[in-house]
Amino acid sequence: MRHLLFFFLLLPYLSLVAQYTPPRVYEKGQTLTYQELIQAYEALAKSSSKYRLITYGKTDAGFPLHLLVISNYKEFDPKVLRKDNMRIVLINNGIHPGEPAGIEASLQFAAELGKPQSKYSDFLKNTVVCIIPSYNIGGMMNRSPYHRAQQDEPEASGFRGNARNIDLNRDFMALRSENAQTFTEIFHDWKPDVFLDTHTTDGSDHQYTITLVTTAHQDLPPALGTYLDKTMRPALYKMMEEKSSYLMCPYVTVWNSTPDEGFEQLMESPRYSTGYASLFNTLSFMTENHIFKPFEDRVKSTLDFMYCLLEYTSKNAEDIKKFREQATEQLKKQDAFVLQWKLDSSRYENLMFRGYEASYPPSKLTGEPLLFYDQNKPFNKAVKYYNHWVPELSVDAPKYYIIPQAWKETIKRLDWNKVELLRLTEDVSLDLEMYYIIDYKTTKTPNNGHYLHYDVKVSSKNMKVDFYKGDYLVPVKGRETAFVIQALEPQAPDSYFAWNMFDDVLQSREYFSVFAFEDRAMHILDTTPGLREKLKQEIARNTQMAKNTYLQMQFIYRNSPYFEVTYKRYPVGRINKKMEIKAVDEKLYK
Ligand SMILES: [Zn+2]
């Protein structure tokens, strides 16, 4: 018994001995290399049974992604944790490794949470923290003092592009990188309630060390959006005000103009981490540290925010659960989904803003006026914060999307995102709604390896289409609904159509020979009601056609049954709620 008592008396001391203190190179204006970072996480993981360092998949650099899980109950199975009513916070770092404040802050955050005597351990009673130490590993390994033209600290840091020069914070829908493919695995394994992605910004000068992107609440189902906007977001600002010595304000979305003229809330589409995470009703945030503040302060302010986010999540664990569940229920009943938003520039809030007075003295280089912030002239005044976005384009959700199995790139991505995919057990001919792409624009230069389409216009047509055994049906319901709509509606800004996964349908494959088609063309013209009149109108509109046999024949060809029905037809069909779906209901397997 005496031995046992002695052992228990020794226990706190023993755990102190095992404790690991990670390096604080940020205090010297430095950031760890990738190898140093992973070594620190490995040492940390060995120091307490509250940690588990898990590796997932691969990244483009050939290394796996690491995930540190901090669980007070030493349970590391996400399914069990969710069943045990634990909230899950996921923190992603180093997506832009030249912005490493979050990399350094997360390591200190993780070390603090593992301490037996930590004042934060109470918050882990109902919350598990998951940290991706560095997401863009290739970019972090590409280290230099010259990657960031305006960043004096840290002395050297990583590069924005990943191992194949992809900006990973534009890749959450296209999933071109292995990094993003692996991220989806982590994301859907853990299904985080709260998500944080850490960044640094340099668009303007002001007094704030940390700025915050809160995902656009308009884009969430009302129960969760209102909770985020009216309760969680204000509470986080209040907590930072009370608990941190660093000032925080909403992300300042100005470049080469000044914040005192007013600025708008960021509306991020799903290619961005927070835009993507919010499709799954995850409460998402992005810290954007201010580049012109000392690196140590950037790290410490991010660390302060992490503590606030954990404390808030833990203290409001039941509310977060309740509103996320309500949001999923609302999604099941929601008919219209917004594909494009526009800013209501007539509505704004007055935001008390601590900035610096700006002027436009002549540039030393050209003598032309150049924006200058005078740090000796700070101000605190109300500026207009535009945070009212209104729907510009909405679409009604179908009951199912149906995708021919040929479109493997799309099917793979839906599968990676754990979307339920059913398959036809036999061939069917269905009356359903199909889209034709009637107009679109394409970027002139590549965007993450894609020539992205935008301003896409479609026309809708109900028609009979054949589908075959093995084709895929995507039920539109519940948790994945918002994601599925953003992926499969071609007019959505980050749809798979926009990201070039259906470009094959934009070319016509069949043709006519002008010398051999004339008799048939004349017959079509004579027997198709109204076609001669349409041709006349077209010639009046397009004078080039008047004496051009080919163009006139082409017009007749394109308005005849000989012209391919699949040209510019978006191959994903919509089976709408009112449509008879018995034909497929009984012919499905998983
Ligand atoms: Zn960034």
Coordinates of C-alpha atoms and ligand atoms in Angstrom, one line a residue:
M1 CA 0.0 0.0 0.0
R2 CA 2.8 2.4 0.9
H3 CA 4.5 1.6 -2.4
L4 CA 1.3 2.4 -4.2
L5 CA 0.9 5.7 -2.4
F6 CA 4.4 6.6 -3.3
F7 CA 3.7 5.8 -6.9
F8 CA 0.6 8.1 -7.0
L9 CA 2.6 10.9 -5.3
L10 CA 5.2 10.5 -8.0
L11 CA 2.7 10.4 -10.9
P12 CA 2.4 14.2 -11.6
Y13 CA 6.2 14.4 -11.5
L14 CA 6.5 11.4 -13.9
S15 CA 4.2 13.0 -16.5
L16 CA 6.1 16.3 -16.2
V17 CA 9.3 14.4 -17.0
A18 CA 7.7 12.9 -20.1
Q19 CA 6.4 16.3 -21.2
Y20 CA 7.9 17.7 -24.4
T21 CA 8.4 21.4 -25.0
P22 CA 8.4 22.2 -28.7
P23 CA 10.9 24.8 -30.1
R24 CA 9.7 28.5 -30.3
V25 CA 11.8 29.6 -33.2
Y26 CA 9.1 32.2 -34.0
E27 CA 10.4 34.2 -31.1
K28 CA 13.5 34.8 -33.2
G29 CA 11.5 35.6 -36.3
Q30 CA 12.0 32.2 -37.8
T31 CA 9.8 29.3 -38.8
L32 CA 10.5 25.6 -38.6
T33 CA 11.5 23.6 -41.7
Y34 CA 9.1 20.7 -42.7
Q35 CA 11.5 18.1 -41.3
E36 CA 11.8 20.0 -38.0
L37 CA 8.1 20.4 -37.8
I38 CA 7.3 16.7 -38.2
Q39 CA 10.1 15.8 -35.8
A40 CA 8.5 18.1 -33.2
Y41 CA 5.1 16.5 -33.8
E42 CA 6.5 13.0 -33.5
A43 CA 8.2 13.9 -30.2
L44 CA 5.0 15.6 -29.0
A45 CA 2.9 12.5 -29.9
K46 CA 5.3 10.3 -27.9
S47 CA 5.0 12.5 -24.8
S48 CA 1.4 11.8 -23.9
S49 CA -1.2 9.2 -24.6
K50 CA -3.7 12.0 -25.3
Y51 CA -2.0 12.4 -28.7
R52 CA -2.1 10.3 -31.8
L53 CA -0.2 11.3 -34.9
I54 CA -2.0 9.6 -37.9
T55 CA -0.8 9.6 -41.5
Y56 CA -3.2 9.9 -44.4
G57 CA -2.7 9.1 -48.1
K58 CA -0.2 11.1 -50.1
T59 CA 0.5 14.6 -51.3
D60 CA 2.0 15.7 -54.6
A61 CA 5.4 15.9 -52.9
G62 CA 5.3 12.2 -52.1
F63 CA 4.9 12.6 -48.4
P64 CA 1.7 11.6 -46.5
L65 CA -0.4 14.2 -44.7
H66 CA -0.1 14.1 -40.9
L67 CA -3.0 14.6 -38.6
L68 CA -2.4 15.1 -34.9
V69 CA -5.5 14.2 -32.8
I70 CA -5.7 15.4 -29.3
S71 CA -8.3 13.4 -27.3
N72 CA -8.5 13.6 -23.5
Y73 CA -10.2 10.2 -23.4
K74 CA -7.5 8.6 -25.5
E75 CA -10.1 7.5 -28.0
F76 CA -9.1 8.2 -31.6
D77 CA -11.8 6.6 -33.7
P78 CA -13.9 9.4 -35.2
K79 CA -17.0 7.2 -35.4
V80 CA -16.8 6.4 -31.7
L81 CA -16.0 10.0 -30.8
R82 CA -19.0 11.2 -32.6
K83 CA -21.2 8.6 -31.0
D84 CA -19.8 9.7 -27.6
N85 CA -21.1 13.2 -28.4
M86 CA -17.7 14.9 -28.9
R87 CA -17.4 18.0 -31.0
I88 CA -14.5 18.0 -33.5
V89 CA -12.4 21.0 -34.3
L90 CA -10.1 20.6 -37.4
I91 CA -7.2 23.1 -37.9
N92 CA -5.4 23.2 -41.3
N93 CA -2.0 24.9 -41.6
G94 CA 0.5 25.8 -44.2
I95 CA -1.8 25.7 -47.2
H96 CA 0.3 28.8 -48.2
P97 CA 3.5 27.9 -46.5
G98 CA 4.8 31.5 -46.9
E99 CA 2.1 32.3 -44.3
P100 CA 3.3 30.0 -41.4
A101 CA 1.9 31.7 -38.3
G102 CA -0.6 29.0 -37.9
I103 CA 2.0 26.3 -38.3
E104 CA 3.9 27.7 -35.4
A105 CA 0.8 28.5 -33.3
S106 CA -0.7 25.0 -33.8
L107 CA 2.4 23.3 -32.5
Q108 CA 2.3 25.4 -29.3
F109 CA -1.5 24.9 -29.1
A110 CA -1.1 21.2 -29.3
A111 CA 1.7 21.1 -26.7
E112 CA -0.4 23.2 -24.3
L113 CA -3.5 21.0 -24.6
G114 CA -1.5 17.9 -23.8
K115 CA -0.1 19.2 -20.5
P116 CA -1.7 17.5 -17.5
Q117 CA -2.0 20.8 -15.7
S118 CA -3.2 22.8 -18.7
K119 CA -5.9 25.4 -17.9
Y120 CA -7.5 24.4 -21.2
S121 CA -7.8 20.7 -20.6
D122 CA -11.3 21.2 -19.3
F123 CA -12.4 22.2 -22.8
L124 CA -11.3 18.8 -24.1
K125 CA -13.9 17.0 -22.0
N126 CA -16.4 17.3 -24.9
T127 CA -14.2 18.4 -27.8
V128 CA -11.4 16.7 -29.8
V129 CA -8.8 18.8 -31.7
C130 CA -7.4 17.6 -35.0
I131 CA -4.4 19.5 -36.5
I132 CA -2.9 19.2 -39.9
P133 CA 0.7 20.4 -39.1
S134 CA 1.5 21.3 -42.8
Y135 CA -0.9 20.8 -45.7
N136 CA 1.3 22.1 -48.6
I137 CA 4.3 20.0 -47.9
G138 CA 6.0 20.6 -51.3
G139 CA 5.5 24.3 -50.9
M140 CA 7.0 24.2 -47.4
M141 CA 10.0 22.3 -48.6
N142 CA 10.6 24.9 -51.3
R143 CA 12.1 27.4 -48.8
S144 CA 13.6 30.8 -49.4
P145 CA 13.9 34.3 -47.9
Y146 CA 12.6 35.7 -51.2
H147 CA 9.2 34.1 -51.7
R148 CA 7.2 36.9 -50.1
A149 CA 8.2 40.3 -51.5
Q150 CA 6.9 42.3 -48.5
Q151 CA 7.5 39.9 -45.7
D152 CA 10.6 40.5 -43.6
E153 CA 9.8 37.8 -41.1
P154 CA 10.2 34.9 -40.8
E155 CA 13.7 34.9 -42.3
A156 CA 12.9 32.2 -44.7
S157 CA 9.6 30.3 -45.4
G158 CA 7.8 28.2 -48.0
F159 CA 6.2 28.8 -51.3
R160 CA 2.6 29.3 -52.2
G161 CA 2.4 26.7 -55.0
N162 CA 2.6 23.0 -54.0
A163 CA 5.0 20.4 -55.5
R164 CA 3.3 20.8 -58.9
N165 CA 2.7 24.6 -58.4
I166 CA -1.0 24.3 -57.5
D167 CA -2.5 26.9 -55.2
L168 CA -4.1 24.5 -52.9
N169 CA -6.6 27.1 -51.6
R170 CA -8.3 27.0 -55.0
D171 CA -8.4 23.2 -55.3
F172 CA -11.1 21.9 -52.9
M173 CA -13.6 21.2 -55.7
A174 CA -11.3 20.4 -58.7
L175 CA -9.2 18.1 -56.5
R176 CA -6.3 18.2 -59.0
S177 CA -3.7 17.7 -56.2
E178 CA -3.2 14.6 -54.2
N179 CA -3.0 17.0 -51.2
A180 CA -6.7 17.9 -51.7
Q181 CA -7.7 14.3 -52.5
T182 CA -6.2 13.3 -49.2
F183 CA -7.8 16.2 -47.4
T184 CA -11.2 15.0 -48.4
E185 CA -10.5 11.7 -46.8
I186 CA -9.5 13.4 -43.5
F187 CA -12.5 15.8 -43.8
H188 CA -15.1 13.1 -44.3
D189 CA -13.5 10.7 -41.7
W190 CA -13.7 13.4 -39.0
K191 CA -16.7 15.4 -40.2
P192 CA -15.5 18.5 -38.2
D193 CA -18.1 20.7 -36.5
V194 CA -15.6 23.6 -36.6
F195 CA -12.9 24.2 -39.1
L196 CA -10.0 26.7 -39.1
D197 CA -7.6 27.4 -41.9
T198 CA -4.6 29.7 -41.1
H199 CA -3.3 32.4 -43.5
T200 CA -1.5 35.8 -43.7
T201 CA -2.5 38.8 -45.7
D202 CA -0.9 42.0 -47.0
G203 CA -3.6 43.8 -49.0
S204 CA -3.7 47.0 -46.9
D205 CA -2.2 48.5 -43.7
H206 CA -4.1 48.9 -40.4
Q207 CA -3.6 48.3 -36.7
Y208 CA -4.9 44.7 -36.5
T209 CA -2.5 41.8 -36.0
I210 CA -5.2 39.3 -36.9
T211 CA -8.2 39.4 -39.2
L212 CA -10.9 36.8 -39.6
V213 CA -12.8 35.3 -42.4
T214 CA -16.1 33.9 -41.1
T215 CA -17.6 31.7 -43.8
A216 CA -20.5 33.5 -45.5
H217 CA -23.5 32.8 -43.3
Q218 CA -25.9 33.4 -46.1
D219 CA -24.6 30.3 -47.8
L220 CA -25.5 28.0 -44.8
P221 CA -29.0 26.6 -44.1
P222 CA -30.8 29.3 -42.0
A223 CA -30.6 27.6 -38.6
L224 CA -26.8 27.4 -38.8
G225 CA -26.2 30.6 -40.7
T226 CA -28.2 32.7 -38.2
Y227 CA -26.4 31.0 -35.3
L228 CA -23.0 31.7 -36.9
D229 CA -23.8 35.3 -37.7
K230 CA -25.7 36.3 -34.7
T231 CA -24.1 34.2 -31.9
M232 CA -20.8 32.5 -32.6
R233 CA -19.1 35.2 -34.7
P234 CA -19.8 38.1 -32.2
A235 CA -18.9 35.9 -29.3
L236 CA -15.5 35.0 -30.8
Y237 CA -14.7 38.8 -31.3
K238 CA -15.8 39.5 -27.7
M239 CA -13.6 36.6 -26.4
M240 CA -10.6 37.9 -28.3
E241 CA -11.2 41.4 -27.0
E242 CA -11.3 40.1 -23.4
K243 CA -8.7 37.4 -23.5
S244 CA -6.1 38.6 -26.1
S245 CA -3.9 41.6 -26.2
Y246 CA -4.1 41.5 -30.0
L247 CA -6.7 43.4 -32.1
M248 CA -8.9 41.4 -34.4
C249 CA -11.3 42.6 -37.2
P250 CA -13.0 41.0 -40.1
Y251 CA -10.8 40.2 -43.1
V252 CA -10.0 43.4 -44.9
T253 CA -10.9 42.8 -48.6
V254 CA -9.1 45.7 -50.2
W255 CA -6.2 45.7 -52.5
N256 CA -4.7 49.0 -53.6
S257 CA -7.5 51.0 -52.1
T258 CA -8.0 51.9 -48.5
P259 CA -10.3 50.2 -45.9
D260 CA -11.7 53.6 -44.7
E261 CA -13.6 53.7 -48.0
G262 CA -15.4 50.6 -46.7
F263 CA -15.0 47.0 -47.6
E264 CA -17.0 43.9 -48.1
Q265 CA -17.4 40.5 -46.5
L266 CA -15.6 37.8 -48.3
M267 CA -18.0 35.4 -50.2
E268 CA -15.8 32.4 -50.8
S269 CA -16.9 29.8 -53.4
P270 CA -16.2 26.1 -52.7
R271 CA -12.8 26.1 -54.3
Y272 CA -11.6 27.7 -51.1
S273 CA -11.2 25.7 -47.9
T274 CA -13.9 27.5 -45.9
G275 CA -16.3 27.6 -48.8
Y276 CA -15.8 23.9 -49.2
A277 CA -16.1 23.0 -45.5
S278 CA -19.3 25.1 -45.2
L279 CA -21.0 22.9 -47.9
F280 CA -21.1 20.2 -45.2
N281 CA -22.4 22.5 -42.5
T282 CA -19.1 22.9 -40.8
L283 CA -18.6 26.2 -39.0
S284 CA -15.6 27.6 -40.9
F285 CA -13.1 30.3 -40.2
M286 CA -9.9 31.6 -41.8
T287 CA -7.4 33.6 -39.8
E288 CA -5.5 36.1 -41.9
N289 CA -2.6 37.6 -39.9
H290 CA -1.3 40.9 -41.0
I291 CA 2.0 40.6 -42.7
F292 CA 3.3 44.0 -41.5
K293 CA 3.2 42.9 -37.8
P294 CA 6.2 41.0 -36.1
F295 CA 6.0 37.3 -36.8
E296 CA 6.0 36.5 -33.1
D297 CA 2.8 38.6 -32.7
R298 CA 1.2 36.9 -35.7
V299 CA 1.9 33.5 -34.1
K300 CA 0.7 34.6 -30.6
S301 CA -2.5 36.2 -31.9
T302 CA -3.3 33.1 -33.9
L303 CA -2.7 31.0 -30.8
D304 CA -5.0 33.2 -28.8
F305 CA -7.7 32.7 -31.4
M306 CA -7.2 28.9 -31.3
Y307 CA -7.8 29.0 -27.5
C308 CA -10.9 31.1 -28.0
L309 CA -12.3 28.8 -30.7
L310 CA -11.7 25.7 -28.5
E311 CA -13.3 27.3 -25.5
Y312 CA -16.3 28.5 -27.5
T313 CA -16.8 25.1 -29.1
S314 CA -16.6 23.3 -25.8
K315 CA -18.9 25.7 -23.9
N316 CA -21.4 25.7 -26.7
A317 CA -21.0 22.1 -27.7
E318 CA -24.7 21.3 -27.4
D319 CA -25.8 24.3 -29.4
I320 CA -23.4 23.6 -32.2
K321 CA -24.7 20.0 -32.4
K322 CA -28.3 21.2 -32.3
F323 CA -27.9 23.8 -35.0
R324 CA -25.9 21.5 -37.3
E325 CA -28.5 18.9 -37.0
Q326 CA -31.2 21.4 -37.7
A327 CA -29.3 22.6 -40.8
T328 CA -29.1 19.0 -42.1
E329 CA -32.9 18.7 -41.7
Q330 CA -33.4 22.0 -43.4
L331 CA -31.2 20.9 -46.3
K332 CA -33.5 17.8 -46.8
K333 CA -36.5 20.1 -47.2
Q334 CA -34.8 23.0 -49.1
D335 CA -35.9 23.4 -52.7
A336 CA -34.0 26.3 -54.1
F337 CA -30.2 26.5 -53.9
V338 CA -28.2 29.6 -54.7
L339 CA -25.4 29.2 -57.3
Q340 CA -24.3 32.8 -57.5
W341 CA -24.5 35.7 -55.1
K342 CA -24.2 39.4 -55.6
L343 CA -23.3 42.1 -53.1
D344 CA -26.1 44.5 -52.1
S345 CA -24.1 47.7 -52.2
S346 CA -26.9 49.7 -50.7
R347 CA -26.7 47.9 -47.3
Y348 CA -23.8 48.0 -44.8
E349 CA -23.0 48.0 -41.2
N350 CA -20.9 50.6 -39.5
L351 CA -17.7 48.9 -38.3
M352 CA -15.5 50.7 -35.8
F353 CA -12.2 50.3 -37.6
R354 CA -8.6 51.0 -36.3
G355 CA -6.7 52.1 -39.4
Y356 CA -4.0 54.4 -40.5
E357 CA -4.5 57.6 -42.5
A358 CA -3.8 57.1 -46.1
S359 CA -2.4 59.6 -48.6
Y360 CA -1.1 59.5 -52.2
P361 CA 2.4 61.1 -52.3
P362 CA 4.4 60.9 -55.6
S363 CA 6.1 57.5 -56.2
K364 CA 9.9 57.6 -55.9
L365 CA 10.0 55.5 -59.0
T366 CA 7.6 57.2 -61.4
G367 CA 6.4 60.4 -59.6
E368 CA 2.9 59.2 -60.0
P369 CA 0.6 59.1 -56.9
L370 CA 1.2 56.0 -54.8
L371 CA -0.9 54.8 -51.8
F372 CA 0.9 55.5 -48.5
Y373 CA -0.3 54.6 -45.0
D374 CA 1.0 56.8 -42.2
Q375 CA 1.5 54.7 -39.2
N376 CA 2.0 57.8 -37.1
K377 CA -1.6 58.8 -37.8
P378 CA -3.8 56.0 -36.4
F379 CA -7.5 56.4 -36.4
N380 CA -10.5 54.7 -34.9
K381 CA -13.6 55.5 -36.9
A382 CA -16.7 53.9 -38.4
V383 CA -16.2 52.4 -41.8
K384 CA -18.8 50.8 -44.0
Y385 CA -18.8 47.0 -43.9
Y386 CA -20.8 45.5 -46.7
N387 CA -22.0 42.1 -45.6
H388 CA -25.4 41.7 -47.4
W389 CA -25.2 39.3 -50.3
V390 CA -28.4 38.5 -52.2
P391 CA -29.0 35.5 -54.5
E392 CA -28.3 36.3 -58.2
L393 CA -29.0 32.8 -59.6
S394 CA -30.8 29.9 -57.9
V395 CA -31.8 26.5 -59.0
D396 CA -34.3 24.0 -57.7
A397 CA -32.8 20.7 -56.5
P398 CA -33.8 17.6 -58.4
K399 CA -34.6 14.4 -56.7
Y400 CA -31.7 12.6 -58.4
Y401 CA -28.9 13.5 -60.8
I402 CA -28.1 10.7 -63.2
I403 CA -24.5 10.4 -64.6
P404 CA -23.5 8.1 -67.4
Q405 CA -20.5 6.0 -66.2
A406 CA -18.3 7.5 -68.9
W407 CA -17.8 10.6 -66.8
K408 CA -15.3 9.0 -64.5
E409 CA -13.5 12.2 -63.3
T410 CA -16.8 13.4 -61.8
I411 CA -17.8 10.1 -60.3
K412 CA -14.4 9.7 -58.7
R413 CA -14.7 13.1 -57.0
L414 CA -18.3 12.5 -55.8
D415 CA -17.0 9.2 -54.3
W416 CA -14.1 10.9 -52.6
N417 CA -16.6 13.2 -51.1
K418 CA -18.6 10.2 -49.7
V419 CA -21.6 11.1 -51.8
E420 CA -24.1 8.2 -52.0
L421 CA -23.9 6.7 -55.5
L422 CA -26.4 4.2 -56.7
R423 CA -26.1 2.2 -60.0
L424 CA -28.6 1.0 -62.5
T425 CA -29.1 -2.7 -62.6
E426 CA -30.4 -2.6 -66.2
D427 CA -30.8 -0.2 -69.2
V428 CA -33.5 2.4 -68.9
S429 CA -35.0 5.0 -71.2
L430 CA -36.0 8.0 -69.0
D431 CA -38.0 11.2 -69.6
L432 CA -36.0 13.7 -67.7
E433 CA -34.6 17.3 -67.7
M434 CA -31.4 17.9 -69.5
Y435 CA -29.4 21.1 -69.9
Y436 CA -27.9 22.5 -73.0
I437 CA -24.9 24.8 -72.6
I438 CA -25.9 27.9 -74.6
D439 CA -23.1 30.2 -73.6
Y440 CA -20.0 30.4 -71.5
K441 CA -16.7 32.2 -71.1
T442 CA -13.3 30.7 -70.5
T443 CA -10.3 32.2 -68.8
K444 CA -7.5 33.1 -71.2
T445 CA -4.8 31.9 -68.9
P446 CA -4.7 28.6 -66.9
N447 CA -6.1 28.6 -63.4
N448 CA -4.5 25.8 -61.4
G449 CA -4.0 23.9 -64.6
H450 CA -7.5 24.5 -65.9
Y451 CA -9.0 26.9 -68.4
L452 CA -11.9 27.6 -66.1
H453 CA -15.4 28.4 -67.5
Y454 CA -17.5 31.1 -66.1
D455 CA -20.7 33.1 -66.9
V456 CA -22.2 29.8 -68.0
K457 CA -25.8 29.9 -69.4
V458 CA -28.0 26.9 -69.9
S459 CA -31.3 26.1 -71.4
S460 CA -33.4 23.3 -70.0
K461 CA -35.2 20.7 -72.0
N462 CA -37.4 17.7 -71.0
M463 CA -36.5 14.8 -73.2
K464 CA -36.1 11.0 -73.4
V465 CA -32.6 9.8 -72.9
D466 CA -31.2 6.3 -72.7
F467 CA -29.1 5.3 -69.7
Y468 CA -27.4 1.9 -69.2
K469 CA -26.7 -0.7 -66.6
G470 CA -24.0 0.6 -64.3
D471 CA -24.8 4.3 -64.8
Y472 CA -24.9 6.4 -61.6
L473 CA -27.7 7.9 -59.7
V474 CA -27.0 10.5 -57.1
P475 CA -29.8 11.0 -54.6
V476 CA -30.0 14.7 -53.6
K477 CA -30.7 14.6 -49.9
G478 CA -29.2 15.4 -46.5
R479 CA -25.6 16.2 -45.6
E480 CA -24.1 16.2 -49.1
T481 CA -26.9 18.1 -50.9
A482 CA -25.2 21.5 -51.0
F483 CA -21.9 19.9 -52.2
V484 CA -23.7 17.9 -54.9
I485 CA -25.5 20.9 -56.2
Q486 CA -22.4 23.0 -56.4
A487 CA -20.5 20.2 -58.1
L488 CA -23.2 19.2 -60.7
E489 CA -25.0 22.4 -61.6
P490 CA -23.0 23.7 -64.5
Q491 CA -23.7 27.4 -63.7
A492 CA -22.2 27.1 -60.2
P493 CA -18.8 28.9 -60.1
D494 CA -16.9 25.8 -59.0
S495 CA -19.0 23.2 -60.8
Y496 CA -17.2 20.3 -62.4
F497 CA -18.4 21.8 -65.7
A498 CA -16.6 25.0 -64.8
W499 CA -13.5 23.0 -63.9
N500 CA -13.4 21.4 -67.4
M501 CA -14.6 17.9 -66.5
F502 CA -17.3 18.0 -69.3
D503 CA -15.4 19.9 -72.0
D504 CA -15.8 16.9 -74.4
V505 CA -19.5 17.8 -75.0
L506 CA -18.5 21.2 -76.3
Q507 CA -17.4 19.9 -79.7
S508 CA -19.6 18.5 -82.4
R509 CA -18.5 15.2 -83.8
E510 CA -20.6 14.6 -86.9
Y511 CA -20.9 16.9 -90.0
F512 CA -22.4 17.2 -93.5
S513 CA -20.7 17.5 -96.9
V514 CA -21.8 20.6 -98.6
F515 CA -21.8 19.0 -102.1
A516 CA -23.9 16.0 -101.1
F517 CA -26.4 17.6 -98.7
E518 CA -28.2 20.0 -100.9
D519 CA -31.2 17.9 -102.0
R520 CA -31.7 16.7 -98.4
A521 CA -31.4 20.2 -97.1
M522 CA -34.1 21.5 -99.6
H523 CA -36.3 18.6 -98.5
I524 CA -35.8 19.5 -94.8
L525 CA -36.6 23.2 -95.6
D526 CA -39.8 22.2 -97.5
T527 CA -41.1 19.8 -94.9
T528 CA -40.1 21.5 -91.5
P529 CA -42.8 23.9 -90.5
G530 CA -41.5 27.5 -90.0
L531 CA -37.9 26.6 -90.9
R532 CA -37.8 28.7 -94.1
E533 CA -39.0 31.7 -92.1
K534 CA -36.4 31.1 -89.4
L535 CA -33.7 30.9 -92.1
K536 CA -34.8 34.2 -93.6
Q537 CA -34.7 35.9 -90.2
E538 CA -31.2 34.5 -89.6
I539 CA -30.0 35.8 -93.0
A540 CA -31.4 39.2 -92.1
R541 CA -29.5 39.1 -88.8
N542 CA -26.3 37.7 -90.2
T543 CA -25.6 39.3 -93.6
Q544 CA -22.5 37.0 -94.1
M545 CA -25.0 34.2 -94.8
A546 CA -26.8 35.9 -97.7
K547 CA -24.4 34.5 -100.4
N548 CA -22.8 31.7 -98.4
T549 CA -24.2 28.3 -99.3
Y550 CA -22.3 26.5 -96.5
L551 CA -23.6 28.8 -93.8
Q552 CA -27.2 28.5 -95.0
M553 CA -26.8 24.7 -95.3
Q554 CA -25.3 24.6 -91.8
F555 CA -28.3 26.4 -90.4
I556 CA -30.6 23.9 -92.0
Y557 CA -28.5 21.0 -90.8
R558 CA -28.4 22.3 -87.2
N559 CA -32.2 22.6 -87.2
S560 CA -32.8 19.1 -88.6
P561 CA -33.0 15.7 -86.9
Y562 CA -29.6 14.9 -88.5
F563 CA -27.8 17.3 -86.1
E564 CA -26.4 15.5 -83.1
V565 CA -28.6 15.9 -80.1
T566 CA -25.7 15.5 -77.7
Y567 CA -23.8 18.6 -78.9
K568 CA -23.4 20.9 -75.9
R569 CA -25.8 18.8 -74.0
Y570 CA -24.6 18.6 -70.4
P571 CA -24.6 14.8 -69.9
V572 CA -25.8 14.8 -66.3
G573 CA -29.6 14.5 -66.2
R574 CA -32.0 15.8 -63.6
I575 CA -34.8 13.6 -62.4
N576 CA -37.1 16.1 -60.8
K577 CA -39.4 15.6 -57.9
K578 CA -42.6 15.5 -60.0
M579 CA -41.1 13.1 -62.5
E580 CA -42.1 9.5 -62.6
I581 CA -39.1 7.7 -61.2
K582 CA -40.5 4.2 -60.8
A583 CA -38.5 3.2 -63.8
V584 CA -35.3 3.6 -61.8
D585 CA -36.4 3.2 -58.3
E586 CA -36.6 -0.6 -58.6
K587 CA -33.4 -0.9 -60.6
L588 CA -30.7 0.3 -58.3
Y589 CA -27.9 -1.1 -56.4
K590 CA -25.1 0.4 -54.3
Ligands
ZN1 ZN -3.1 32.5 -47.7

